[in-house]
Amino acid sequence: NSQLGATIVDALDSLYIMGLHDEFKDGQEWIEQNLDFGVNAEVSVFEVNIRFIGGLLAAYYLSGQEMFKLKAVQLAEKLLPAFNTPTGIPWAMVNLKSGVGRNWGWASAGSSILAEFGTLHMEFVHLTYLTGNPAYYQKVMHIRKLLAKMDRPNGLYPNYLNPRTGRWGQHHTSVGGLGDSFYEYLLKAWLMSDKTDTEARKTYDEAIEAIERHLIRKSNGGLTFIGEWKNGHLERKMGHLACFAGGMFALGADGSPDDKAGHYLQLGAEIAHTCHESYDRTVLKLGPEAFKFDSGLEAVAVRQNEKYYILRPEVIETYWYMWRFTHDPKYRQWGWEAAQAIDKYCRVSGGFSGVKDVYSSNPTYDDVQQSFFLAETLKYLYLLFSSDDLMPFDSWVFNTEAHPLPVLHLGNITLPGSEPSQ
């Protein structure tokens, strides 16, 4: 309930990239005058990192305005107390004023969540790079080292890890919610390091191999999907969040071991196709939150509480990556279909709203415009129809909230507190 202006911060770099410089300036002024992190509010460490720190850093790198960097560093300082746990695995939430941290009540016996503590690396490396303070880099490298030492069931990373004991919680593995961006950041750590962080790449390759062996299947109707590992068996259900993985496989194709680049690009295309089907098989041509692959029903939501669409970007994100790597016109076609559906069914007088049932011809609104709609959904759509030299991949790596951070061409400079690269 505090005046943190998530929508403004999250949308800044979209405005800049789209050339909307007057609106960008309005946002900049609001941040300068009003954005205050001294509030007595409990926040998600992960969400604040990807939306606020990511958004502020991207605005800084794009515009060169020092103020954004200063705000990002101020905020990062407020997150550091979350790492004061027996293992160094951070709490999910921290109070910005008191620095007291805790975990979500529902998460497997007080555990921290893989996607949350595994999605800090990009931003924290940039914080160390910009400030010279090694603390940020050391905190995320400590997490990586701890994970490297742990035993992984079937080579898979469970979604829950207890920050007090350092042990896994229940063995649930997902490339959708709770797991997703952990894998993305392994690949992107390597890309962001100008491909010098080979440890991150190797960890990514091993994780993806286990995912392919245990979670990726083809349905009876020929759709490739990513299921979830729960209590020793595979649940044949894929979440909208997991649809980002098509883009990730394509992005990681170049540099994959054993000449498997073609294989991973193909896998990305198959995931993109499946996720497009999840949109195409609805009344509104917008995808549900989660969809099943069993008993004749494929790529459709079965439960009422999975039929909603909250302006999520992951499917369009994958279209954009696939477009960049293949220039197959169907990806622009699919993106345009989604853009038209969003405009037709989600636009309201005050902006855009999520809808509660994508299978209903007169949907009800949820009356929320998520900040990621401006940060990601619209940005990926814009980039999908822009030329490849706008935000080229050899210069920029997008964080999981679509905030672009530059590739660090460090050469033989080492980050303070890091091991010199071999």
CSV table of C-alpha atoms in Angstrom, one decimal:
chain,number,residue,atom,x,y,z
A,1,ASN,CA,0.0,0.0,0.0
A,2,SER,CA,3.0,2.3,-0.1
A,3,GLN,CA,3.8,4.8,-2.9
A,4,LEU,CA,6.4,2.7,-4.6
A,5,GLY,CA,5.2,3.3,-8.1
A,6,ALA,CA,5.9,-0.2,-9.5
A,7,THR,CA,4.2,0.6,-12.8
A,8,ILE,CA,6.3,3.7,-13.4
A,9,VAL,CA,9.6,2.0,-12.6
A,10,ASP,CA,8.8,-1.2,-14.5
A,11,ALA,CA,7.7,0.8,-17.6
A,12,LEU,CA,10.6,3.2,-17.9
A,13,ASP,CA,12.8,1.3,-20.3
A,14,SER,CA,9.9,0.3,-22.5
A,15,LEU,CA,9.2,4.1,-22.9
A,16,TYR,CA,12.8,4.7,-23.7
A,17,ILE,CA,13.1,1.9,-26.2
A,18,MET,CA,9.9,3.0,-27.9
A,19,GLY,CA,11.1,6.6,-28.2
A,20,LEU,CA,8.5,8.0,-25.8
A,21,HIS,CA,10.9,10.4,-24.3
A,22,ASP,CA,8.5,12.9,-22.8
A,23,GLU,CA,6.7,10.1,-20.9
A,24,PHE,CA,10.1,8.8,-19.9
A,25,LYS,CA,11.0,12.2,-18.5
A,26,ASP,CA,7.7,12.3,-16.5
A,27,GLY,CA,8.6,9.0,-15.0
A,28,GLN,CA,12.1,10.1,-14.2
A,29,GLU,CA,10.8,13.2,-12.4
A,30,TRP,CA,8.4,11.1,-10.4
A,31,ILE,CA,11.2,8.8,-9.3
A,32,GLU,CA,13.5,11.7,-8.4
A,33,GLN,CA,10.9,13.4,-6.3
A,34,ASN,CA,8.8,10.6,-4.8
A,35,LEU,CA,10.4,7.2,-4.9
A,36,ASP,CA,11.3,6.4,-1.3
A,37,PHE,CA,12.5,3.1,0.0
A,38,GLY,CA,12.4,4.0,3.7
A,39,VAL,CA,8.9,2.8,4.0
A,40,ASN,CA,7.7,0.4,6.7
A,41,ALA,CA,6.7,-2.2,4.2
A,42,GLU,CA,7.4,-5.9,3.7
A,43,VAL,CA,8.4,-6.7,0.1
A,44,SER,CA,9.3,-9.7,-2.0
A,45,VAL,CA,13.1,-9.7,-2.4
A,46,PHE,CA,12.7,-11.4,-5.8
A,47,GLU,CA,10.0,-9.0,-7.2
A,48,VAL,CA,11.7,-5.9,-6.0
A,49,ASN,CA,15.0,-7.1,-7.5
A,50,ILE,CA,13.6,-8.0,-11.0
A,51,ARG,CA,11.1,-5.1,-11.3
A,52,PHE,CA,12.7,-2.2,-9.4
A,53,ILE,CA,16.5,-2.9,-9.3
A,54,GLY,CA,16.3,-4.3,-12.9
A,55,GLY,CA,14.1,-1.5,-14.1
A,56,LEU,CA,16.3,1.2,-12.5
A,57,LEU,CA,19.5,-0.3,-13.8
A,58,ALA,CA,18.1,-0.6,-17.3
A,59,ALA,CA,16.9,3.0,-17.2
A,60,TYR,CA,20.4,4.0,-16.1
A,61,TYR,CA,22.2,2.1,-18.8
A,62,LEU,CA,19.8,3.3,-21.6
A,63,SER,CA,19.7,7.0,-20.5
A,64,GLY,CA,23.0,7.5,-18.7
A,65,GLN,CA,21.1,9.4,-15.9
A,66,GLU,CA,23.1,8.8,-12.6
A,67,MET,CA,20.0,9.2,-10.5
A,68,PHE,CA,18.7,5.8,-11.6
A,69,LYS,CA,21.9,4.1,-10.6
A,70,LEU,CA,21.9,5.8,-7.1
A,71,LYS,CA,18.3,4.7,-6.5
A,72,ALA,CA,19.1,1.1,-7.6
A,73,VAL,CA,22.0,1.0,-5.1
A,74,GLN,CA,19.9,2.6,-2.3
A,75,LEU,CA,17.3,-0.1,-2.8
A,76,ALA,CA,19.8,-2.9,-3.1
A,77,GLU,CA,21.3,-2.0,0.3
A,78,LYS,CA,17.8,-2.5,1.8
A,79,LEU,CA,17.6,-6.0,0.4
A,80,LEU,CA,21.0,-7.2,1.8
A,81,PRO,CA,19.6,-8.0,5.3
A,82,ALA,CA,17.5,-10.7,3.6
A,83,PHE,CA,20.7,-12.7,3.2
A,84,ASN,CA,21.3,-12.9,7.0
A,85,THR,CA,20.3,-16.6,7.3
A,86,PRO,CA,22.3,-19.5,8.6
A,87,THR,CA,23.0,-20.7,5.0
A,88,GLY,CA,23.2,-17.4,3.1
A,89,ILE,CA,20.1,-18.4,1.1
A,90,PRO,CA,17.9,-15.3,1.4
A,91,TRP,CA,14.5,-15.0,2.9
A,92,ALA,CA,11.6,-14.5,0.5
A,93,MET,CA,10.5,-11.2,2.1
A,94,VAL,CA,12.2,-8.4,3.9
A,95,ASN,CA,10.9,-5.3,5.7
A,96,LEU,CA,12.5,-2.3,4.0
A,97,LYS,CA,12.6,-0.3,7.2
A,98,SER,CA,13.6,-2.9,9.8
A,99,GLY,CA,15.5,-5.4,7.6
A,100,VAL,CA,13.6,-8.3,9.2
A,101,GLY,CA,13.2,-11.2,6.8
A,102,ARG,CA,10.9,-14.2,6.7
A,103,ASN,CA,9.5,-16.8,4.2
A,104,TRP,CA,6.1,-17.4,2.8
A,105,GLY,CA,3.9,-19.4,5.1
A,106,TRP,CA,2.8,-21.8,2.4
A,107,ALA,CA,6.2,-22.7,1.1
A,108,SER,CA,7.2,-26.3,2.0
A,109,ALA,CA,8.2,-26.1,5.8
A,110,GLY,CA,9.7,-22.6,5.8
A,111,SER,CA,11.6,-23.0,2.6
A,112,SER,CA,12.9,-20.4,0.2
A,113,ILE,CA,12.0,-20.8,-3.4
A,114,LEU,CA,14.4,-21.7,-6.2
A,115,ALA,CA,13.2,-19.2,-8.7
A,116,GLU,CA,13.3,-16.4,-6.1
A,117,PHE,CA,16.8,-16.9,-4.7
A,118,GLY,CA,18.1,-18.0,-8.1
A,119,THR,CA,17.0,-14.9,-9.9
A,120,LEU,CA,19.3,-12.3,-8.3
A,121,HIS,CA,22.5,-13.0,-10.2
A,122,MET,CA,22.3,-10.6,-13.2
A,123,GLU,CA,21.3,-7.5,-11.2
A,124,PHE,CA,23.7,-8.2,-8.3
A,125,VAL,CA,26.7,-8.7,-10.7
A,126,HIS,CA,25.8,-5.3,-12.2
A,127,LEU,CA,25.6,-3.7,-8.8
A,128,THR,CA,29.1,-4.9,-8.0
A,129,TYR,CA,30.3,-3.8,-11.4
A,130,LEU,CA,28.8,-0.3,-10.9
A,131,THR,CA,29.7,0.3,-7.3
A,132,GLY,CA,32.9,-1.7,-6.8
A,133,ASN,CA,31.3,-3.2,-3.7
A,134,PRO,CA,32.0,-7.0,-3.7
A,135,ALA,CA,29.1,-7.8,-1.4
A,136,TYR,CA,26.5,-8.2,-4.1
A,137,TYR,CA,28.6,-10.5,-6.3
A,138,GLN,CA,29.7,-12.6,-3.3
A,139,LYS,CA,26.1,-13.1,-2.1
A,140,VAL,CA,25.0,-14.6,-5.4
A,141,MET,CA,28.1,-16.6,-6.0
A,142,HIS,CA,27.7,-18.1,-2.5
A,143,ILE,CA,24.2,-19.3,-3.5
A,144,ARG,CA,25.6,-20.9,-6.7
A,145,LYS,CA,28.4,-22.6,-4.8
A,146,LEU,CA,26.0,-24.0,-2.2
A,147,LEU,CA,23.7,-25.4,-4.9
A,148,ALA,CA,26.6,-26.9,-6.7
A,149,LYS,CA,27.5,-29.0,-3.7
A,150,MET,CA,24.0,-30.3,-3.2
A,151,ASP,CA,22.7,-33.7,-4.2
A,152,ARG,CA,20.0,-33.4,-6.9
A,153,PRO,CA,17.3,-36.0,-7.3
A,154,ASN,CA,17.5,-37.2,-10.9
A,155,GLY,CA,19.7,-34.3,-11.7
A,156,LEU,CA,16.7,-32.0,-11.1
A,157,TYR,CA,16.6,-29.0,-8.8
A,158,PRO,CA,13.7,-29.1,-6.4
A,159,ASN,CA,11.7,-25.8,-6.0
A,160,TYR,CA,12.2,-25.5,-2.2
A,161,LEU,CA,15.3,-25.1,-0.1
A,162,ASN,CA,15.3,-24.5,3.6
A,163,PRO,CA,17.5,-21.4,4.5
A,164,ARG,CA,18.0,-22.6,8.0
A,165,THR,CA,19.1,-26.2,7.4
A,166,GLY,CA,20.3,-26.0,3.8
A,167,ARG,CA,18.2,-29.0,2.8
A,168,TRP,CA,15.7,-29.4,0.0
A,169,GLY,CA,12.0,-29.2,0.9
A,170,GLN,CA,9.5,-31.4,-0.9
A,171,HIS,CA,10.7,-32.7,-4.2
A,172,HIS,CA,8.7,-30.7,-6.6
A,173,THR,CA,10.5,-29.5,-9.8
A,174,SER,CA,9.0,-27.0,-12.3
A,175,VAL,CA,10.2,-25.0,-15.3
A,176,GLY,CA,7.1,-22.9,-14.7
A,177,GLY,CA,6.3,-21.0,-11.5
A,178,LEU,CA,8.7,-21.5,-8.5
A,179,GLY,CA,11.5,-22.8,-10.8
A,180,ASP,CA,11.5,-20.9,-14.1
A,181,SER,CA,13.9,-18.0,-13.9
A,182,PHE,CA,16.5,-19.9,-12.0
A,183,TYR,CA,17.4,-21.8,-15.3
A,184,GLU,CA,17.1,-18.6,-17.3
A,185,TYR,CA,19.6,-16.8,-15.1
A,186,LEU,CA,22.2,-19.6,-15.4
A,187,LEU,CA,22.2,-19.1,-19.2
A,188,LYS,CA,22.0,-15.4,-18.9
A,189,ALA,CA,24.9,-15.2,-16.4
A,190,TRP,CA,27.0,-16.8,-19.1
A,191,LEU,CA,25.8,-14.5,-21.9
A,192,MET,CA,26.1,-11.4,-19.7
A,193,SER,CA,29.7,-12.3,-18.8
A,194,ASP,CA,30.6,-12.3,-22.5
A,195,LYS,CA,30.6,-16.1,-22.3
A,196,THR,CA,33.4,-16.2,-19.8
A,197,ASP,CA,31.4,-17.6,-16.9
A,198,THR,CA,31.7,-21.1,-18.1
A,199,GLU,CA,30.6,-22.6,-14.8
A,200,ALA,CA,27.2,-21.0,-15.3
A,201,ARG,CA,26.9,-22.4,-18.8
A,202,LYS,CA,27.9,-25.9,-17.6
A,203,THR,CA,25.3,-25.8,-14.8
A,204,TYR,CA,22.7,-24.7,-17.3
A,205,ASP,CA,23.5,-27.4,-19.8
A,206,GLU,CA,23.3,-30.1,-17.1
A,207,ALA,CA,20.0,-28.8,-15.7
A,208,ILE,CA,18.5,-28.6,-19.2
A,209,GLU,CA,19.6,-32.2,-20.0
A,210,ALA,CA,17.8,-33.4,-16.8
A,211,ILE,CA,14.7,-31.4,-17.7
A,212,GLU,CA,14.6,-32.9,-21.1
A,213,ARG,CA,15.0,-36.4,-19.8
A,214,HIS,CA,12.4,-36.2,-17.0
A,215,LEU,CA,10.0,-33.3,-17.8
A,216,ILE,CA,9.6,-32.8,-21.5
A,217,ARG,CA,7.2,-35.1,-23.3
A,218,LYS,CA,5.2,-35.2,-26.5
A,219,SER,CA,1.4,-35.5,-26.2
A,220,ASN,CA,-0.7,-37.9,-28.2
A,221,GLY,CA,-1.6,-35.1,-30.5
A,222,GLY,CA,2.0,-34.4,-31.2
A,223,LEU,CA,2.5,-31.3,-28.9
A,224,THR,CA,5.8,-31.0,-27.0
A,225,PHE,CA,5.2,-29.8,-23.5
A,226,ILE,CA,7.1,-29.4,-20.2
A,227,GLY,CA,5.4,-31.2,-17.3
A,228,GLU,CA,6.0,-30.8,-13.6
A,229,TRP,CA,7.7,-33.4,-11.4
A,230,LYS,CA,5.6,-33.9,-8.2
A,231,ASN,CA,5.9,-36.6,-5.6
A,232,GLY,CA,7.8,-39.0,-7.8
A,233,HIS,CA,5.7,-38.7,-11.0
A,234,LEU,CA,5.2,-36.4,-13.9
A,235,GLU,CA,2.1,-34.1,-13.9
A,236,ARG,CA,1.1,-33.6,-17.6
A,237,LYS,CA,0.3,-29.9,-17.1
A,238,MET,CA,2.2,-26.9,-18.3
A,239,GLY,CA,1.8,-23.3,-17.0
A,240,HIS,CA,1.8,-20.1,-19.0
A,241,LEU,CA,4.9,-19.2,-17.1
A,242,ALA,CA,6.8,-22.2,-18.5
A,243,CYS,CA,6.2,-20.9,-22.0
A,244,PHE,CA,9.2,-18.6,-21.7
A,245,ALA,CA,11.3,-21.7,-22.0
A,246,GLY,CA,10.9,-21.9,-25.8
A,247,GLY,CA,12.8,-18.6,-26.0
A,248,MET,CA,15.4,-19.8,-23.5
A,249,PHE,CA,16.1,-23.0,-25.5
A,250,ALA,CA,16.6,-20.9,-28.6
A,251,LEU,CA,18.8,-18.4,-26.8
A,252,GLY,CA,20.9,-21.2,-25.4
A,253,ALA,CA,21.2,-23.1,-28.6
A,254,ASP,CA,24.4,-21.4,-29.7
A,255,GLY,CA,27.1,-22.7,-27.4
A,256,SER,CA,25.3,-25.9,-26.4
A,257,PRO,CA,27.4,-29.1,-26.1
A,258,ASP,CA,27.8,-31.9,-28.7
A,259,ASP,CA,26.6,-29.8,-31.7
A,260,LYS,CA,23.1,-29.7,-30.3
A,261,ALA,CA,22.3,-26.2,-31.4
A,262,GLY,CA,19.8,-27.3,-34.1
A,263,HIS,CA,18.1,-29.6,-31.6
A,264,TYR,CA,17.5,-26.8,-29.1
A,265,LEU,CA,16.3,-24.4,-31.7
A,266,GLN,CA,13.9,-27.1,-32.8
A,267,LEU,CA,12.8,-27.7,-29.2
A,268,GLY,CA,12.2,-23.9,-28.8
A,269,ALA,CA,10.0,-24.0,-32.0
A,270,GLU,CA,8.0,-26.9,-30.6
A,271,ILE,CA,7.4,-25.2,-27.3
A,272,ALA,CA,6.4,-22.0,-29.1
A,273,HIS,CA,3.9,-24.0,-31.2
A,274,THR,CA,2.4,-25.7,-28.1
A,275,CYS,CA,2.0,-22.4,-26.4
A,276,HIS,CA,0.4,-20.8,-29.5
A,277,GLU,CA,-2.1,-23.7,-29.4
A,278,SER,CA,-3.0,-22.9,-25.8
A,279,TYR,CA,-4.0,-19.5,-27.1
A,280,ASP,CA,-5.7,-20.7,-30.3
A,281,ARG,CA,-7.9,-23.2,-28.5
A,282,THR,CA,-9.6,-20.5,-26.4
A,283,VAL,CA,-12.6,-18.3,-27.3
A,284,LEU,CA,-10.6,-15.1,-26.7
A,285,LYS,CA,-7.4,-16.3,-28.4
A,286,LEU,CA,-5.6,-15.5,-25.1
A,287,GLY,CA,-3.8,-18.3,-23.2
A,288,PRO,CA,-4.9,-19.7,-19.9
A,289,GLU,CA,-2.7,-19.7,-16.8
A,290,ALA,CA,-2.2,-23.5,-17.0
A,291,PHE,CA,-3.2,-26.2,-19.5
A,292,LYS,CA,-3.4,-30.0,-19.4
A,293,PHE,CA,-2.3,-32.9,-21.7
A,294,ASP,CA,-4.3,-35.9,-20.8
A,295,SER,CA,-7.4,-37.9,-21.7
A,296,GLY,CA,-8.0,-36.4,-25.1
A,297,LEU,CA,-7.8,-32.8,-23.8
A,298,GLU,CA,-4.7,-31.0,-24.9
A,299,ALA,CA,-3.4,-27.5,-24.4
A,300,VAL,CA,-6.6,-26.5,-22.6
A,301,ALA,CA,-7.3,-25.5,-19.0
A,302,VAL,CA,-9.6,-27.8,-17.2
A,303,ARG,CA,-10.0,-26.2,-13.7
A,304,GLN,CA,-11.9,-22.9,-13.4
A,305,ASN,CA,-9.0,-21.4,-11.4
A,306,GLU,CA,-6.6,-21.9,-14.3
A,307,LYS,CA,-8.7,-20.3,-17.0
A,308,TYR,CA,-7.6,-16.7,-16.4
A,309,TYR,CA,-5.2,-14.5,-18.3
A,310,ILE,CA,-3.5,-11.7,-16.4
A,311,LEU,CA,-1.7,-10.0,-19.3
A,312,ARG,CA,1.3,-12.3,-19.0
A,313,PRO,CA,4.3,-12.0,-21.5
A,314,GLU,CA,5.9,-15.4,-21.6
A,315,VAL,CA,4.3,-16.7,-24.9
A,316,ILE,CA,5.1,-13.4,-26.7
A,317,GLU,CA,8.6,-13.5,-25.2
A,318,THR,CA,9.2,-16.9,-26.9
A,319,TYR,CA,7.7,-15.6,-30.2
A,320,TRP,CA,10.2,-12.7,-30.1
A,321,TYR,CA,13.3,-14.9,-29.4
A,322,MET,CA,12.1,-17.4,-32.1
A,323,TRP,CA,11.6,-14.5,-34.6
A,324,ARG,CA,15.1,-13.2,-33.9
A,325,PHE,CA,16.7,-16.6,-34.4
A,326,THR,CA,14.6,-17.9,-37.4
A,327,HIS,CA,12.8,-14.9,-39.0
A,328,ASP,CA,9.9,-17.3,-39.6
A,329,PRO,CA,7.0,-14.9,-40.3
A,330,LYS,CA,4.5,-17.1,-38.3
A,331,TYR,CA,6.0,-15.7,-35.1
A,332,ARG,CA,5.0,-12.2,-36.1
A,333,GLN,CA,1.6,-13.5,-37.2
A,334,TRP,CA,1.1,-15.2,-33.8
A,335,GLY,CA,2.3,-12.1,-31.9
A,336,TRP,CA,-0.2,-9.9,-33.9
A,337,GLU,CA,-3.0,-12.3,-33.1
A,338,ALA,CA,-2.2,-11.9,-29.4
A,339,ALA,CA,-1.9,-8.1,-29.7
A,340,GLN,CA,-5.3,-7.9,-31.3
A,341,ALA,CA,-6.9,-10.2,-28.7
A,342,ILE,CA,-5.4,-8.1,-25.8
A,343,ASP,CA,-6.6,-4.9,-27.4
A,344,LYS,CA,-10.1,-6.3,-28.0
A,345,TYR,CA,-10.7,-8.1,-24.7
A,346,CYS,CA,-8.4,-6.5,-22.1
A,347,ARG,CA,-8.4,-2.8,-22.9
A,348,VAL,CA,-10.6,-0.8,-20.4
A,349,SER,CA,-11.0,2.9,-19.8
A,350,GLY,CA,-8.2,3.1,-17.3
A,351,GLY,CA,-5.6,0.9,-19.1
A,352,PHE,CA,-5.7,-2.9,-19.5
A,353,SER,CA,-7.1,-5.6,-17.3
A,354,GLY,CA,-6.7,-9.3,-16.9
A,355,VAL,CA,-9.7,-11.5,-17.6
A,356,LYS,CA,-11.0,-14.4,-15.5
A,357,ASP,CA,-12.0,-16.9,-18.2
A,358,VAL,CA,-10.5,-17.1,-21.7
A,359,TYR,CA,-13.0,-19.6,-22.7
A,360,SER,CA,-16.0,-17.3,-22.1
A,361,SER,CA,-17.2,-15.0,-24.9
A,362,ASN,CA,-18.1,-12.3,-22.4
A,363,PRO,CA,-15.3,-12.4,-19.9
A,364,THR,CA,-15.2,-10.7,-16.6
A,365,TYR,CA,-12.3,-8.4,-15.7
A,366,ASP,CA,-10.0,-8.9,-12.7
A,367,ASP,CA,-9.5,-5.1,-12.6
A,368,VAL,CA,-5.7,-5.3,-12.3
A,369,GLN,CA,-3.1,-4.1,-14.7
A,370,GLN,CA,0.1,-5.9,-13.7
A,371,SER,CA,3.3,-3.8,-14.0
A,372,PHE,CA,4.8,-6.6,-16.1
A,373,PHE,CA,2.3,-5.8,-18.9
A,374,LEU,CA,4.2,-2.5,-19.6
A,375,ALA,CA,7.6,-3.9,-18.7
A,376,GLU,CA,7.4,-7.1,-20.7
A,377,THR,CA,4.2,-7.9,-22.7
A,378,LEU,CA,4.2,-4.6,-24.6
A,379,LYS,CA,8.0,-4.4,-24.9
A,380,TYR,CA,8.3,-7.9,-26.4
A,381,LEU,CA,5.5,-7.1,-28.8
A,382,TYR,CA,7.2,-3.9,-29.9
A,383,LEU,CA,10.6,-5.7,-30.3
A,384,LEU,CA,8.9,-8.5,-32.3
A,385,PHE,CA,8.0,-5.9,-34.9
A,386,SER,CA,11.2,-4.0,-34.7
A,387,SER,CA,14.5,-4.6,-36.6
A,388,ASP,CA,17.2,-6.8,-35.0
A,389,ASP,CA,19.5,-3.9,-34.5
A,390,LEU,CA,17.2,-2.5,-31.8
A,391,MET,CA,18.6,-4.0,-28.6
A,392,PRO,CA,20.9,-6.6,-30.3
A,393,PHE,CA,21.6,-9.8,-28.4
A,394,ASP,CA,25.4,-9.4,-28.6
A,395,SER,CA,25.1,-6.2,-26.5
A,396,TRP,CA,22.1,-6.7,-24.2
A,397,VAL,CA,20.8,-9.5,-22.0
A,398,PHE,CA,17.2,-9.1,-20.8
A,399,ASN,CA,16.5,-9.9,-17.2
A,400,THR,CA,13.4,-12.0,-16.3
A,401,GLU,CA,11.3,-8.8,-16.2
A,402,ALA,CA,12.5,-7.8,-19.7
A,403,HIS,CA,14.9,-5.1,-18.4
A,404,PRO,CA,17.9,-5.0,-20.7
A,405,LEU,CA,21.3,-5.1,-19.0
A,406,PRO,CA,24.5,-4.7,-21.1
A,407,VAL,CA,26.9,-7.6,-21.7
A,408,LEU,CA,29.9,-6.9,-19.5
A,409,HIS,CA,33.0,-7.1,-21.7
A,410,LEU,CA,35.3,-7.5,-18.8
A,411,GLY,CA,38.1,-9.2,-20.6
A,412,ASN,CA,40.8,-9.7,-18.0
A,413,ILE,CA,39.3,-7.3,-15.4
A,414,THR,CA,37.8,-9.2,-12.5
A,415,LEU,CA,34.9,-8.1,-10.4
A,416,PRO,CA,36.0,-7.3,-6.8
A,417,GLY,CA,35.7,-10.5,-4.8
A,418,SER,CA,35.5,-12.8,-7.8
A,419,GLU,CA,38.0,-15.5,-8.8
A,420,PRO,CA,40.1,-14.4,-11.8
A,421,SER,CA,38.8,-16.2,-14.8
A,422,GLN,CA,40.9,-19.1,-15.9
